[in-house]
Amino acid sequence: MLQEAAFVLLHLEGSRGRERALRDLLMRSAPALDEWAQRGLIGSLHLPQAWVHEALATYAYYNDDMFTAYELYLSANCRDPAHDIAVRYLAPDAILRKDHVLLNELLEPFVGKPVEDWAIRGKILMDYAHIMQRLPQLAARQARDAIPDATEALELEDLCRSVPKILGLLPDVFRAREPRHRAALAEITAGLLGVVDRVRPAALAQVQSKFIAEGARLGHVRSMAHDRFTRSLKAVEGASA
């Protein structure tokens, strides 16, 4: 019946009305879009695969199958809903598991593409994942090498300076009233504080965030105090030399 209905709609006059009618049919019939039905619609009637996948993605979304919906929306080139699902439903789990590689993989398909709110949502999380992976590498190399690489030293400074901006934009990324989002916000904040405190605690001197856990806040204060003491000691030694 589905294929027959689609065949009839294909013969409607007016391309816009025909497309709208066919896509509405697919949305209503999504539960019936099994492999056989898809072969008939795409292979025999030559309906765009993207239309079928969009209908299946919407069906998966309303059945709480978020990863399937994400993949199907991407396949249908529907980047905005795929991005929203990645940020709202998939990213928090990756963050709480500290799986920065997975977080990056979820968001990489949107890089360089026109996506609504990318700069203040997905990109912020991708920048966070990059910092959590890259900053410890740079810090380890600087500690190891007698003469630090100038390019890497500049990269390290740039990453540290970007953290306050990321922390300031976090409330736009997640919905703080949702428990998983609050937990993800706290994890991001603690993680960024932790990696920056080990190399440049002064970079976060002005950071104020209600998502900073008390333990992380105290650790940050101690790191800043130690950094000030170390710099003061070096200044005294320099003056005495």
PDB file of C-alpha atoms in Angstrom, residues 70 91 94-95 99-111 118 122-123 125-131 133:
ATOM      1  CA  TYR A  70      21.718  11.118  14.720  1.00  0.00           C
ATOM      2  CA  ALA A  91      27.726  14.449  24.070  1.00  0.00           C
ATOM      3  CA  ALA A  94      30.824  10.974  26.198  1.00  0.00           C
ATOM      4  CA  ILE A  95      31.812  13.820  28.530  1.00  0.00           C
ATOM      5  CA  ASP A  99      35.787   9.875  26.177  1.00  0.00           C
ATOM      6  CA  HIS A 100      37.151  12.907  24.369  1.00  0.00           C
ATOM      7  CA  VAL A 101      37.878  10.920  21.221  1.00  0.00           C
ATOM      8  CA  LEU A 102      34.229   9.884  20.929  1.00  0.00           C
ATOM      9  CA  LEU A 103      33.083  13.438  21.638  1.00  0.00           C
ATOM     10  CA  ASN A 104      35.269  14.697  18.820  1.00  0.00           C
ATOM     11  CA  GLU A 105      33.971  12.009  16.452  1.00  0.00           C
ATOM     12  CA  LEU A 106      30.359  12.938  17.204  1.00  0.00           C
ATOM     13  CA  LEU A 107      30.953  16.579  16.327  1.00  0.00           C
ATOM     14  CA  GLU A 108      33.489  16.324  13.508  1.00  0.00           C
ATOM     15  CA  PRO A 109      30.820  15.884  10.766  1.00  0.00           C
ATOM     16  CA  PHE A 110      29.650  19.467  11.365  1.00  0.00           C
ATOM     17  CA  VAL A 111      33.021  21.184  11.000  1.00  0.00           C
ATOM     18  CA  TRP A 118      27.494  25.565  15.864  1.00  0.00           C
ATOM     19  CA  GLY A 122      29.062  21.981  19.161  1.00  0.00           C
ATOM     20  CA  LYS A 123      32.275  23.898  18.515  1.00  0.00           C
ATOM     21  CA  LEU A 125      32.466  21.024  23.066  1.00  0.00           C
ATOM     22  CA  MET A 126      34.892  20.174  20.289  1.00  0.00           C
ATOM     23  CA  ASP A 127      37.315  22.816  21.556  1.00  0.00           C
ATOM     24  CA  TYR A 128      36.983  21.328  25.041  1.00  0.00           C
ATOM     25  CA  ALA A 129      37.795  17.847  23.725  1.00  0.00           C
ATOM     26  CA  HIS A 130      40.805  19.208  21.838  1.00  0.00           C
ATOM     27  CA  ILE A 131      42.161  21.005  24.913  1.00  0.00           C
ATOM     28  CA  GLN A 133      43.774  15.874  24.666  1.00  0.00           C
TER      29      GLN A 133
END
